[in-house]
Amino acid sequence: MLPANRSAKRCLPAPLSLAVASVLFAVAAPAFAQDSSEKEKDKATELARIEVTGSNIRRTDVETASPVQVISKQDIENMGARTLLQVLDNLPAARPGQVDSKSLFTGSDGASQANLRGLGAQGTLVLLNGRRLSYYGAPAGFQTQFVNIDAIPAAVIERMEVLTDGASAVYGTDAVAGVINVITKSSYQGLEVSGTWDTASRFDSFGEKQASVTGGFGDMSEDGYNVYASVNLYERDGIPDREWYDKNPAQFYVNNPDYIKNMRLDSGSAPGVFNPGYYYAIDPVTKARVDEAAPGCNNVLQVASGTRCVWQNWLNGQVNGGADSKRMTAYVNGHFQVSDTTEAFAELTYTDIDLRANGGTPRAYGTTTGNPQSWFSRNTGNTVNQFLTPWLGPNNVYNHASPEMKAVMGGVVGLSYLLQDVGGGHFGQRNTDKSYRAVTGLRGSVGDWNWETAFATAGSHSITYQTTNVNLKGFEKAFGPYTTDPGTGRVIISDNPAYKFGEISEANAALIREAFPTFDIQSWTRLHTLDGKVEGPLFNLPAGEVRAAFGFNATRETFYTPGNPDAANGLITQQGGSWFDGARNTYALFSEAVVPLTEKLEMDVALRVDKYPNFSANLAPKLGLKYQALPQLMLRGTYSEGFRAPSLAESGTGGVYAQIGGYRDEVRCAETNAIAGLLRQSNRGVDKDLGNALWNSDCSRNVARMTQPNQDLKPEKAKIATLGVVLEPTDWLSVSADYWFVYRRNEIVAPDYSKPEEISDMSRFPITESDLANQAALAAMCSDPASGVTCPGTLPVYSTGNVASVIGQYRNRGRTLIDGLDVDARGRFDLGEWGRLNVGIAATIANRNMYNSDDADGWYYGNLVGYYNNPKVRATFNTNWTYGNWDTGFYVNYVGGTKWAYDRIDAADNNAQTCTGSFLNLAPGHCGGAPAWWTANLSVNWRPMENLSVGVTVKNLFNRLPFYDPNDWMNFAGYANNFGRIYSVTATYKF
């Protein structure tokens, strides 16, 4: 196995690195000087020593005090996994993390994360051949820096080793929940070509394609070298909204009664087809809104306030989880024998990812009567930017409203109009990421001691291109110059603007492209690491040899996100972005020893010291014990202390300027729902439509936020323990069970904006004209006996406007405690002439998941196990039958059921009695919680000749469709499959 490395964050100056290396070799010198005859070992035994993830010491026994799960290449094939993300989806210890296709508008768009134990990507360390990769260019939520697992070369993965134990004493920061070490082929000779194609039965547009070419030459034992390279291509087709449209779970349509009625109107409403829109006005006395479809509308809809003209702009949109993705990964690995005792090695990885999501075309012009668009920007500081779309004046050449409509506001009218299609999929989002890592080093031996040193440089350049928001200058060029109407005081557009309403032309398209331009958000990360270590025997005890390892790390880390200039100056509406500029040097020393205390008892101790700027050196110890009670029974346990250093996004300079989604303002939520609840009782359809549209509309809103870095942050700390047993009662059965415990404190978190004490500044909109119009519509309904509604004497009204913005700062706050049991059972059966059968069951059984968002005593939210996204059990069942030239696999993935509520506080409003989740109605029979979910895959592989392999996999074999999930923005659980049965064909040929 390739050596596991650590990562601090900085390069040592040359004199210091030489000094550290001198100390390490000085410590080991007495062992080097021992008489070689006393250290003579059987060469076969020495060759059998390997390095296991989680340790720097080579050993002959792969079972260590720490539990390590190995996922083989065959396991990956049985899963039907094409990417590392799909592998982790089938790992019980892993929890759902960010998925690239569903990552749009998250700040780290276009990337995927690893998440062990549910502690987040920031608590899981991802390695490639034992060494770190650079962080993805854009942090998740503009805070969490993580490794993009999509950048790891899938074609050359030999196996994955997952250390489900803390490893900060060995690897440093981030390794709190565990370590995922992806291990590639150590060498390769020949040429191999492979291709895979996936298609789904339920979605015509679904498709995944993958192709790889791997070739190598040279034999280390005969030629003294081996070099191989692999190129992997992956492509996933986007899923347009028209395919998602009628494939949501049934309850979604019950909760959205106007969804089908308002969205399935086709005549005169498609993109690229002229649509005259509709006008509206606000009665200055009653505050009631009046709507009127413009002349020529072919798609009139009756609403509470009059008539509107309906259009579609969603048909080609792919933002709802269906982005196109193309990836190219190139990998080169070389080993060269320098001398009898020294080997040079080098490794290069390069990944190019291009993800695109069509946002649907075109966009709409809509005069603002509700909340203005609000956002922060870098150069405007704490001042909230706002934008209201102007009105049409009485003399505007496109003001074709009826005399009655014009009379309401002295000729001034609002306009809602479909800006005609600019073509070419202009609107939407694109993400590109170019990442690399180059490693070069030497390894060898001096006497019985092994040594290794390497320099690694890694980096990423991520760009998000967004075409969704207004550029204020471009918008004014199309519709300005603006003036103020003397009668109403409202801002109005030019009476004869450059944009020609009712026309589809290149001139109009050019103006739309300037009004809604594509702007970029660029990010760069860099990671340079110098490391070195020595490993070998120190001395002999009666029970055996004591082996030790000593090493150092020196790392330079940088992170730079300058921000788009227009967005930085507040010219881009609703822009979520950031500006970071940080760099730091970090240093680490580590040591480890394996001590055989008795013939049956072995102790593993490790100690690491990391020095980061702005806080004192961090000491991370680890102690492990392994006891071979019987030849068939081994006991093991570990205790360690882990840490996570603040990332440069959290502790550097700059800030996050973004929208916070799902912000819940209890005051506005209650007031809007009180109005909507009465309207929904009306016998008049227009009242019901308005009530349906208003229901919960103010309970989850986008709010402008600014989260500021904090250079006084301290590292998160954790205490981690495991206790387990490995039992092999026969040569065909092995069973392991490991209890795990993690207590993390001093967590680095963004402000909880639902708590006033964590908000340094807040602003609210005034009560808007739309609010007043809603109140007027309610009053009109209550005054009409035909509505059939008995209204209260005092009608509900708005007391305040919606929250516009919040400001806060990252802080150390809160703690998490989790524990549970991992169980793994493997059976191996020799069937004689019928081949071989392997069977495996793996499960993670959660016991506690406790969280406290502040530093008070107790656990305010209670035990989260059994609540939403925290199932008690996750498990997999895997069987593989090899018979002649046939290889058959059957794989089942199981996720246990949960409550709909997130915790016991949330359960007061969302429970079986209310039959709601996230305050939304649930499907009949599902009031008690999210049901257990499982899917099964079947794979058959045939080798008709020695060099050719052909395989067929059916994923989701039983064509199971997901249940309605009100907590997930996709309307079904993230771990469920909405594509139905997926068919996959694979062919591999070796020359």
Short mmCIF file of N, CA and C in Angstrom, two decimals, residues 539-604:
data_model
loop_
_atom_site.label_atom_id
_atom_site.label_comp_id
_atom_site.label_asym_id
_atom_site.label_seq_id
_atom_site.Cartn_x
_atom_site.Cartn_y
_atom_site.Cartn_z
N PHE A 539 13.96 -1.62 18.81
CA PHE A 539 14.62 -2.64 19.63
C PHE A 539 13.66 -3.81 19.77
N ASN A 540 14.12 -4.86 20.39
CA ASN A 540 13.30 -6.05 20.61
C ASN A 540 12.86 -6.16 22.06
N LEU A 541 11.63 -6.53 22.26
CA LEU A 541 11.11 -6.89 23.57
C LEU A 541 10.92 -8.40 23.58
N PRO A 542 10.68 -8.97 24.76
CA PRO A 542 10.45 -10.43 24.79
C PRO A 542 9.33 -10.88 23.86
N ALA A 543 8.31 -10.01 23.68
CA ALA A 543 7.18 -10.39 22.84
C ALA A 543 7.42 -10.11 21.36
N GLY A 544 8.49 -9.37 21.04
CA GLY A 544 8.74 -9.10 19.64
C GLY A 544 9.37 -7.75 19.41
N GLU A 545 9.37 -7.33 18.16
CA GLU A 545 10.06 -6.14 17.70
C GLU A 545 9.21 -4.89 17.90
N VAL A 546 9.83 -3.84 18.40
CA VAL A 546 9.19 -2.53 18.52
C VAL A 546 9.56 -1.73 17.27
N ARG A 547 8.55 -1.32 16.54
CA ARG A 547 8.78 -0.52 15.34
C ARG A 547 8.25 0.90 15.57
N ALA A 548 8.91 1.86 14.93
CA ALA A 548 8.54 3.27 15.13
C ALA A 548 8.65 4.02 13.82
N ALA A 549 7.99 5.14 13.77
CA ALA A 549 8.07 6.06 12.63
C ALA A 549 8.18 7.47 13.15
N PHE A 550 8.97 8.28 12.47
CA PHE A 550 9.15 9.70 12.81
C PHE A 550 9.08 10.50 11.51
N GLY A 551 8.47 11.66 11.56
CA GLY A 551 8.37 12.43 10.33
C GLY A 551 8.02 13.88 10.55
N PHE A 552 7.97 14.61 9.44
CA PHE A 552 7.64 16.03 9.49
C PHE A 552 6.81 16.39 8.27
N ASN A 553 6.10 17.47 8.37
CA ASN A 553 5.34 18.09 7.29
C ASN A 553 5.57 19.58 7.33
N ALA A 554 5.68 20.17 6.17
CA ALA A 554 5.70 21.62 6.07
C ALA A 554 4.86 22.02 4.88
N THR A 555 3.92 22.94 5.07
CA THR A 555 2.92 23.21 4.05
C THR A 555 2.70 24.71 3.88
N ARG A 556 2.51 25.09 2.63
CA ARG A 556 2.10 26.44 2.28
C ARG A 556 0.72 26.36 1.63
N GLU A 557 -0.24 27.07 2.18
CA GLU A 557 -1.61 27.02 1.69
C GLU A 557 -2.07 28.43 1.34
N THR A 558 -2.71 28.58 0.17
CA THR A 558 -3.26 29.88 -0.22
C THR A 558 -4.68 29.69 -0.76
N PHE A 559 -5.46 30.73 -0.60
CA PHE A 559 -6.85 30.73 -1.09
C PHE A 559 -7.19 32.15 -1.51
N TYR A 560 -7.65 32.29 -2.76
CA TYR A 560 -7.89 33.63 -3.29
C TYR A 560 -9.17 33.62 -4.11
N THR A 561 -10.11 34.47 -3.73
CA THR A 561 -11.35 34.68 -4.48
C THR A 561 -11.55 36.18 -4.61
N PRO A 562 -11.20 36.76 -5.74
CA PRO A 562 -11.27 38.23 -5.83
C PRO A 562 -12.67 38.77 -5.97
N GLY A 563 -13.58 38.00 -6.52
CA GLY A 563 -14.94 38.49 -6.73
C GLY A 563 -15.07 39.21 -8.06
N ASN A 564 -16.22 39.10 -8.66
CA ASN A 564 -16.49 39.78 -9.92
C ASN A 564 -16.58 41.29 -9.69
N PRO A 565 -15.93 42.11 -10.54
CA PRO A 565 -15.93 43.57 -10.29
C PRO A 565 -17.31 44.19 -10.23
N ASP A 566 -18.20 43.84 -11.18
CA ASP A 566 -19.55 44.41 -11.14
C ASP A 566 -20.30 43.98 -9.89
N ALA A 567 -20.17 42.70 -9.54
CA ALA A 567 -20.84 42.23 -8.32
C ALA A 567 -20.27 42.91 -7.10
N ALA A 568 -18.94 43.11 -7.08
CA ALA A 568 -18.30 43.75 -5.94
C ALA A 568 -18.80 45.18 -5.74
N ASN A 569 -19.18 45.84 -6.82
CA ASN A 569 -19.66 47.21 -6.73
C ASN A 569 -21.18 47.30 -6.58
N GLY A 570 -21.84 46.16 -6.38
CA GLY A 570 -23.27 46.17 -6.14
C GLY A 570 -24.12 46.30 -7.37
N LEU A 571 -23.55 46.02 -8.56
CA LEU A 571 -24.29 46.19 -9.80
C LEU A 571 -25.03 44.93 -10.22
N ILE A 572 -24.80 43.79 -9.55
CA ILE A 572 -25.47 42.54 -9.89
C ILE A 572 -26.48 42.23 -8.80
N THR A 573 -27.74 42.10 -9.14
CA THR A 573 -28.78 41.87 -8.13
C THR A 573 -28.72 40.46 -7.58
N GLN A 574 -29.09 40.33 -6.31
CA GLN A 574 -29.20 39.02 -5.66
C GLN A 574 -27.94 38.17 -5.84
N GLN A 575 -26.79 38.82 -5.88
CA GLN A 575 -25.55 38.09 -6.13
C GLN A 575 -25.05 37.46 -4.84
N GLY A 576 -24.91 36.14 -4.87
CA GLY A 576 -24.24 35.46 -3.78
C GLY A 576 -22.79 35.29 -4.16
N GLY A 577 -21.90 35.78 -3.38
CA GLY A 577 -20.49 35.69 -3.71
C GLY A 577 -19.62 35.92 -2.51
N SER A 578 -18.34 35.99 -2.75
CA SER A 578 -17.42 36.16 -1.63
C SER A 578 -16.15 36.81 -2.12
N TRP A 579 -15.38 37.28 -1.18
CA TRP A 579 -14.05 37.81 -1.46
C TRP A 579 -13.14 37.32 -0.34
N PHE A 580 -12.20 36.49 -0.69
CA PHE A 580 -11.25 35.97 0.30
C PHE A 580 -9.84 36.13 -0.24
N ASP A 581 -8.93 36.38 0.66
CA ASP A 581 -7.52 36.45 0.30
C ASP A 581 -6.74 36.00 1.53
N GLY A 582 -6.23 34.78 1.48
CA GLY A 582 -5.54 34.26 2.65
C GLY A 582 -4.38 33.36 2.28
N ALA A 583 -3.40 33.32 3.15
CA ALA A 583 -2.25 32.43 2.97
C ALA A 583 -1.68 32.12 4.34
N ARG A 584 -1.14 30.93 4.49
CA ARG A 584 -0.52 30.59 5.77
C ARG A 584 0.48 29.45 5.57
N ASN A 585 1.45 29.43 6.47
CA ASN A 585 2.42 28.34 6.56
C ASN A 585 2.13 27.53 7.81
N THR A 586 2.16 26.23 7.70
CA THR A 586 1.97 25.38 8.86
C THR A 586 3.05 24.32 8.89
N TYR A 587 3.33 23.84 10.10
CA TYR A 587 4.41 22.87 10.30
C TYR A 587 3.91 21.76 11.23
N ALA A 588 4.47 20.58 11.05
CA ALA A 588 4.07 19.46 11.90
C ALA A 588 5.22 18.50 12.10
N LEU A 589 5.30 17.94 13.30
CA LEU A 589 6.18 16.82 13.62
C LEU A 589 5.33 15.68 14.15
N PHE A 590 5.65 14.47 13.76
CA PHE A 590 4.86 13.35 14.24
C PHE A 590 5.74 12.14 14.50
N SER A 591 5.23 11.29 15.36
CA SER A 591 5.93 10.04 15.67
C SER A 591 4.88 8.98 15.98
N GLU A 592 5.28 7.72 15.81
CA GLU A 592 4.37 6.62 16.04
C GLU A 592 5.19 5.38 16.39
N ALA A 593 4.65 4.53 17.23
CA ALA A 593 5.34 3.29 17.59
C ALA A 593 4.33 2.17 17.79
N VAL A 594 4.72 0.98 17.37
CA VAL A 594 3.94 -0.23 17.62
C VAL A 594 4.76 -1.10 18.56
N VAL A 595 4.16 -1.40 19.72
CA VAL A 595 4.89 -2.08 20.79
C VAL A 595 4.18 -3.39 21.14
N PRO A 596 4.82 -4.56 20.93
CA PRO A 596 4.21 -5.83 21.36
C PRO A 596 4.43 -6.02 22.86
N LEU A 597 3.40 -5.75 23.65
CA LEU A 597 3.53 -5.84 25.10
C LEU A 597 3.63 -7.29 25.55
N THR A 598 2.84 -8.14 24.93
CA THR A 598 2.94 -9.59 25.16
C THR A 598 2.78 -10.25 23.79
N GLU A 599 2.81 -11.55 23.77
CA GLU A 599 2.63 -12.24 22.50
C GLU A 599 1.26 -11.98 21.91
N LYS A 600 0.29 -11.63 22.77
CA LYS A 600 -1.08 -11.42 22.30
C LYS A 600 -1.51 -9.97 22.32
N LEU A 601 -0.80 -9.14 23.03
CA LEU A 601 -1.22 -7.75 23.22
C LEU A 601 -0.24 -6.80 22.53
N GLU A 602 -0.78 -5.95 21.66
CA GLU A 602 0.04 -4.98 20.91
C GLU A 602 -0.51 -3.58 21.15
N MET A 603 0.39 -2.64 21.35
CA MET A 603 0.01 -1.24 21.58
C MET A 603 0.53 -0.38 20.43
N ASP A 604 -0.32 0.52 19.97
CA ASP A 604 0.04 1.47 18.92
C ASP A 604 -0.13 2.87 19.49
#
